[in-house]
Amino acid sequence: MNSIISKEFLTSALTAFDKYKRDKEALSLRIRENNYWYKARYGKIINPANNETLPSTAFILSAIENKFSDALDSFPVPNILGRTPGNENISEVLSKIVPTQLELSDFKNAYKINWRRKLKHGTGIYGIFYADNKITVKALSILNVYCDMHVNDVQQSQFLFIVNAVSNKKLITEYPQYAQLFSGNTSV
């Protein structure tokens, strides 16, 4: 199926992306600050003339690492039960399929990454992707996801953008027909 995206649709998507990006600036700043604190570089400079700073400790790092260890010790296991007495066969089949699929999709790695992000930022985002007859579960960076910040459910956002920095060489290799577009330094 080869569909052409209209100029009007692309214009509305880019306008929405710019709005979502502006709306998310405060959250992005807070996430960067959380990373700064997490790395124990949160001594504030009191006197720039002699580089005097308030003391900093690794207390926050230690607290987060202890919670992270507890979370990994409590790794979830699927427990699928039938809603009605007639659903036992379906739940039994799913009880065999779902754990295998989670293992194949590398869910444990995404779980670990998102738990660390949850402890640092308060949330984590899972992306579930299907390509080449394979399901993959990935931990997405909050900084790379843009949606309408004024809705309670991401499903209610008109657009959802997941961005990633990709080199021009890789884009030219994958999409040679658009090679003339992949030049210069574009900022997302």
mmCIF file of C-alpha atoms in Angstrom:
data_model
loop_
_atom_site.group_PDB
_atom_site.id
_atom_site.type_symbol
_atom_site.label_atom_id
_atom_site.label_comp_id
_atom_site.label_asym_id
_atom_site.label_seq_id
_atom_site.Cartn_x
_atom_site.Cartn_y
_atom_site.Cartn_z
ATOM 1 C CA MET A 1 0.000 0.000 0.000
ATOM 2 C CA ASN A 2 1.610 3.231 -1.150
ATOM 3 C CA SER A 3 -0.208 6.314 0.098
ATOM 4 C CA ILE A 4 0.809 9.915 -0.448
ATOM 5 C CA ILE A 5 0.727 12.297 2.490
ATOM 6 C CA SER A 6 -1.009 15.552 1.586
ATOM 7 C CA LYS A 7 0.707 18.885 2.077
ATOM 8 C CA GLU A 8 -2.168 20.022 4.333
ATOM 9 C CA PHE A 9 -1.761 17.014 6.617
ATOM 10 C CA LEU A 10 2.008 17.501 6.803
ATOM 11 C CA THR A 11 1.563 21.205 7.579
ATOM 12 C CA SER A 12 -0.907 20.457 10.398
ATOM 13 C CA ALA A 13 1.415 17.752 11.794
ATOM 14 C CA LEU A 14 4.421 20.103 11.795
ATOM 15 C CA THR A 15 2.349 22.867 13.410
ATOM 16 C CA ALA A 16 1.198 20.423 16.101
ATOM 17 C CA PHE A 17 4.794 19.226 16.637
ATOM 18 C CA ASP A 18 5.983 22.800 17.177
ATOM 19 C CA LYS A 19 3.145 23.395 19.681
ATOM 20 C CA TYR A 20 3.843 20.113 21.519
ATOM 21 C CA LYS A 21 7.548 20.986 21.655
ATOM 22 C CA ARG A 22 6.833 24.421 23.158
ATOM 23 C CA ASP A 23 4.358 22.979 25.670
ATOM 24 C CA LYS A 24 6.908 20.396 26.792
ATOM 25 C CA GLU A 25 9.852 22.767 27.365
ATOM 26 C CA ALA A 26 9.312 23.019 31.151
ATOM 27 C CA LEU A 27 9.046 19.235 31.495
ATOM 28 C CA SER A 28 12.185 18.715 29.395
ATOM 29 C CA LEU A 29 14.074 21.189 31.573
ATOM 30 C CA ARG A 30 12.913 19.392 34.728
ATOM 31 C CA ILE A 31 14.028 16.019 33.322
ATOM 32 C CA ARG A 32 17.474 17.417 32.500
ATOM 33 C CA GLU A 33 17.700 18.877 36.027
ATOM 34 C CA ASN A 34 16.705 15.503 37.494
ATOM 35 C CA ASN A 35 19.523 13.874 35.521
ATOM 36 C CA TYR A 36 21.898 16.532 36.822
ATOM 37 C CA TRP A 37 20.916 15.787 40.437
ATOM 38 C CA TYR A 38 21.061 12.045 39.845
ATOM 39 C CA LYS A 39 24.658 12.270 38.740
ATOM 40 C CA ALA A 40 25.511 13.928 42.101
ATOM 41 C CA ARG A 41 26.587 17.170 40.437
ATOM 42 C CA TYR A 42 24.155 19.290 42.374
ATOM 43 C CA GLY A 43 26.565 21.444 44.336
ATOM 44 C CA LYS A 44 25.481 25.028 43.702
ATOM 45 C CA ILE A 45 28.187 27.594 43.042
ATOM 46 C CA ILE A 46 28.028 30.207 45.815
ATOM 47 C CA ASN A 47 30.964 32.365 44.803
ATOM 48 C CA PRO A 48 32.051 32.091 41.144
ATOM 49 C CA ALA A 49 35.231 34.107 41.844
ATOM 50 C CA ASN A 50 36.837 31.303 43.856
ATOM 51 C CA ASN A 51 34.599 28.436 42.622
ATOM 52 C CA GLU A 52 33.117 27.930 46.110
ATOM 53 C CA THR A 53 30.179 25.496 46.096
ATOM 54 C CA LEU A 54 27.674 24.110 48.529
ATOM 55 C CA PRO A 55 28.582 20.541 49.447
ATOM 56 C CA SER A 56 27.054 17.708 47.511
ATOM 57 C CA THR A 57 26.600 14.087 48.522
ATOM 58 C CA ALA A 58 25.615 10.880 46.817
ATOM 59 C CA PHE A 59 22.624 10.411 49.141
ATOM 60 C CA ILE A 60 20.067 10.737 46.341
ATOM 61 C CA LEU A 61 21.992 8.333 44.136
ATOM 62 C CA SER A 62 22.155 5.799 46.957
ATOM 63 C CA ALA A 63 18.417 6.066 47.686
ATOM 64 C CA ILE A 64 17.535 5.642 44.008
ATOM 65 C CA GLU A 65 19.870 2.676 43.576
ATOM 66 C CA ASN A 66 18.336 0.933 46.619
ATOM 67 C CA LYS A 67 14.812 1.403 45.217
ATOM 68 C CA PHE A 68 16.042 0.221 41.806
ATOM 69 C CA SER A 69 17.419 -2.977 43.338
ATOM 70 C CA ASP A 70 14.101 -3.588 45.094
ATOM 71 C CA ALA A 71 12.248 -3.118 41.797
ATOM 72 C CA LEU A 72 14.461 -5.628 39.991
ATOM 73 C CA ASP A 73 13.975 -8.141 42.804
ATOM 74 C CA SER A 74 10.219 -7.765 42.270
ATOM 75 C CA PHE A 75 10.241 -8.305 38.484
ATOM 76 C CA PRO A 76 6.605 -8.900 37.447
ATOM 77 C CA VAL A 77 5.392 -12.236 36.122
ATOM 78 C CA PRO A 78 2.230 -12.498 34.029
ATOM 79 C CA ASN A 79 -0.702 -14.027 35.903
ATOM 80 C CA ILE A 80 -3.517 -14.463 33.399
ATOM 81 C CA LEU A 81 -6.875 -15.553 34.743
ATOM 82 C CA GLY A 82 -10.152 -16.050 32.931
ATOM 83 C CA ARG A 83 -12.916 -13.554 33.661
ATOM 84 C CA THR A 84 -15.632 -16.166 33.461
ATOM 85 C CA PRO A 85 -15.605 -19.937 34.010
ATOM 86 C CA GLY A 86 -15.683 -20.488 30.236
ATOM 87 C CA ASN A 87 -12.417 -18.573 29.687
ATOM 88 C CA GLU A 88 -10.050 -20.991 31.450
ATOM 89 C CA ASN A 89 -8.796 -22.474 28.160
ATOM 90 C CA ILE A 90 -7.977 -19.064 26.709
ATOM 91 C CA SER A 91 -6.223 -17.915 29.868
ATOM 92 C CA GLU A 92 -4.214 -21.158 29.962
ATOM 93 C CA VAL A 93 -3.029 -20.636 26.378
ATOM 94 C CA LEU A 94 -2.209 -16.973 27.027
ATOM 95 C CA SER A 95 -0.312 -17.978 30.189
ATOM 96 C CA LYS A 96 2.091 -19.868 27.926
ATOM 97 C CA ILE A 97 2.290 -17.324 25.090
ATOM 98 C CA VAL A 98 2.661 -14.030 26.983
ATOM 99 C CA PRO A 99 5.769 -14.935 29.076
ATOM 100 C CA THR A 100 7.503 -16.287 25.970
ATOM 101 C CA GLN A 101 6.642 -13.160 23.984
ATOM 102 C CA LEU A 102 7.886 -10.909 26.790
ATOM 103 C CA GLU A 103 11.181 -12.793 26.810
ATOM 104 C CA LEU A 104 11.543 -12.627 23.026
ATOM 105 C CA SER A 105 10.774 -8.903 22.973
ATOM 106 C CA ASP A 106 13.464 -8.130 25.595
ATOM 107 C CA PHE A 107 10.911 -6.738 28.039
ATOM 108 C CA LYS A 108 13.233 -7.215 31.019
ATOM 109 C CA ASN A 109 15.743 -4.720 29.608
ATOM 110 C CA ALA A 110 13.001 -2.137 28.916
ATOM 111 C CA TYR A 111 11.647 -2.748 32.438
ATOM 112 C CA LYS A 112 15.067 -2.043 33.982
ATOM 113 C CA ILE A 113 15.597 1.139 31.968
ATOM 114 C CA ASN A 114 12.106 2.444 32.714
ATOM 115 C CA TRP A 115 12.365 1.703 36.436
ATOM 116 C CA ARG A 116 15.493 3.827 36.640
ATOM 117 C CA ARG A 117 13.694 6.597 34.716
ATOM 118 C CA LYS A 118 10.638 6.236 36.934
ATOM 119 C CA LEU A 119 12.770 6.748 40.031
ATOM 120 C CA LYS A 120 14.542 9.766 38.527
ATOM 121 C CA HIS A 121 11.653 11.454 36.701
ATOM 122 C CA GLY A 122 8.461 9.885 38.076
ATOM 123 C CA THR A 123 7.491 7.979 34.930
ATOM 124 C CA GLY A 124 8.696 5.766 32.118
ATOM 125 C CA ILE A 125 7.393 5.197 28.615
ATOM 126 C CA TYR A 126 7.164 1.818 26.905
ATOM 127 C CA GLY A 127 7.016 1.593 23.133
ATOM 128 C CA ILE A 128 5.661 -1.613 21.632
ATOM 129 C CA PHE A 129 6.665 -1.981 18.000
ATOM 130 C CA TYR A 130 5.827 -4.589 15.387
ATOM 131 C CA ALA A 131 8.082 -4.986 12.347
ATOM 132 C CA ASP A 132 9.310 -7.937 10.299
ATOM 133 C CA ASN A 133 6.926 -10.306 12.151
ATOM 134 C CA LYS A 134 8.589 -9.454 15.454
ATOM 135 C CA ILE A 135 7.245 -7.593 18.492
ATOM 136 C CA THR A 136 9.754 -5.407 20.304
ATOM 137 C CA VAL A 137 9.281 -3.620 23.627
ATOM 138 C CA LYS A 138 11.512 -0.587 24.097
ATOM 139 C CA ALA A 139 11.989 1.958 26.843
ATOM 140 C CA LEU A 140 11.483 5.356 25.216
ATOM 141 C CA SER A 141 13.151 8.490 26.501
ATOM 142 C CA ILE A 142 10.642 11.035 27.748
ATOM 143 C CA LEU A 143 12.668 13.678 25.930
ATOM 144 C CA ASN A 144 12.003 11.947 22.578
ATOM 145 C CA VAL A 145 8.201 11.696 22.841
ATOM 146 C CA TYR A 146 5.916 14.579 21.959
ATOM 147 C CA CYS A 147 2.133 14.597 22.325
ATOM 148 C CA ASP A 148 -0.597 16.986 23.433
ATOM 149 C CA MET A 149 0.301 17.905 27.022
ATOM 150 C CA HIS A 150 -3.276 19.008 27.761
ATOM 151 C CA VAL A 151 -4.924 15.573 27.587
ATOM 152 C CA ASN A 152 -4.954 12.901 30.283
ATOM 153 C CA ASP A 153 -4.589 9.972 27.891
ATOM 154 C CA VAL A 154 -2.004 9.867 25.111
ATOM 155 C CA GLN A 155 -4.636 8.141 22.952
ATOM 156 C CA GLN A 156 -6.584 11.423 22.952
ATOM 157 C CA SER A 157 -3.683 13.375 21.430
ATOM 158 C CA GLN A 158 -4.251 14.198 17.769
ATOM 159 C CA PHE A 159 -0.623 13.340 16.968
ATOM 160 C CA LEU A 160 2.098 11.352 18.707
ATOM 161 C CA PHE A 161 5.691 12.044 17.687
ATOM 162 C CA ILE A 162 8.585 9.772 18.638
ATOM 163 C CA VAL A 163 11.801 11.417 17.489
ATOM 164 C CA ASN A 164 15.352 10.175 17.292
ATOM 165 C CA ALA A 165 18.608 11.601 15.973
ATOM 166 C CA VAL A 166 19.731 9.692 12.894
ATOM 167 C CA SER A 167 22.835 10.399 10.838
ATOM 168 C CA ASN A 168 22.415 11.615 7.271
ATOM 169 C CA LYS A 169 24.508 8.667 6.023
ATOM 170 C CA LYS A 170 22.063 6.173 7.517
ATOM 171 C CA LEU A 171 19.077 8.029 6.071
ATOM 172 C CA ILE A 172 20.665 8.129 2.623
ATOM 173 C CA THR A 173 21.371 4.379 2.816
ATOM 174 C CA GLU A 174 17.797 3.542 3.827
ATOM 175 C CA TYR A 175 16.049 6.125 1.622
ATOM 176 C CA PRO A 176 18.264 6.810 -1.418
ATOM 177 C CA GLN A 177 15.345 8.355 -3.342
ATOM 178 C CA TYR A 178 15.346 11.268 -0.854
ATOM 179 C CA ALA A 179 19.140 11.720 -0.671
ATOM 180 C CA GLN A 180 18.948 15.395 -1.754
ATOM 181 C CA LEU A 181 16.839 16.167 1.362
ATOM 182 C CA PHE A 182 19.362 14.789 3.857
ATOM 183 C CA SER A 183 21.965 17.519 3.906
ATOM 184 C CA GLY A 184 22.983 20.127 6.419
ATOM 185 C CA ASN A 185 22.230 20.217 10.116
ATOM 186 C CA THR A 186 18.528 20.071 10.879
ATOM 187 C CA SER A 187 17.323 20.505 14.441
ATOM 188 C CA VAL A 188 14.238 18.721 15.747
#
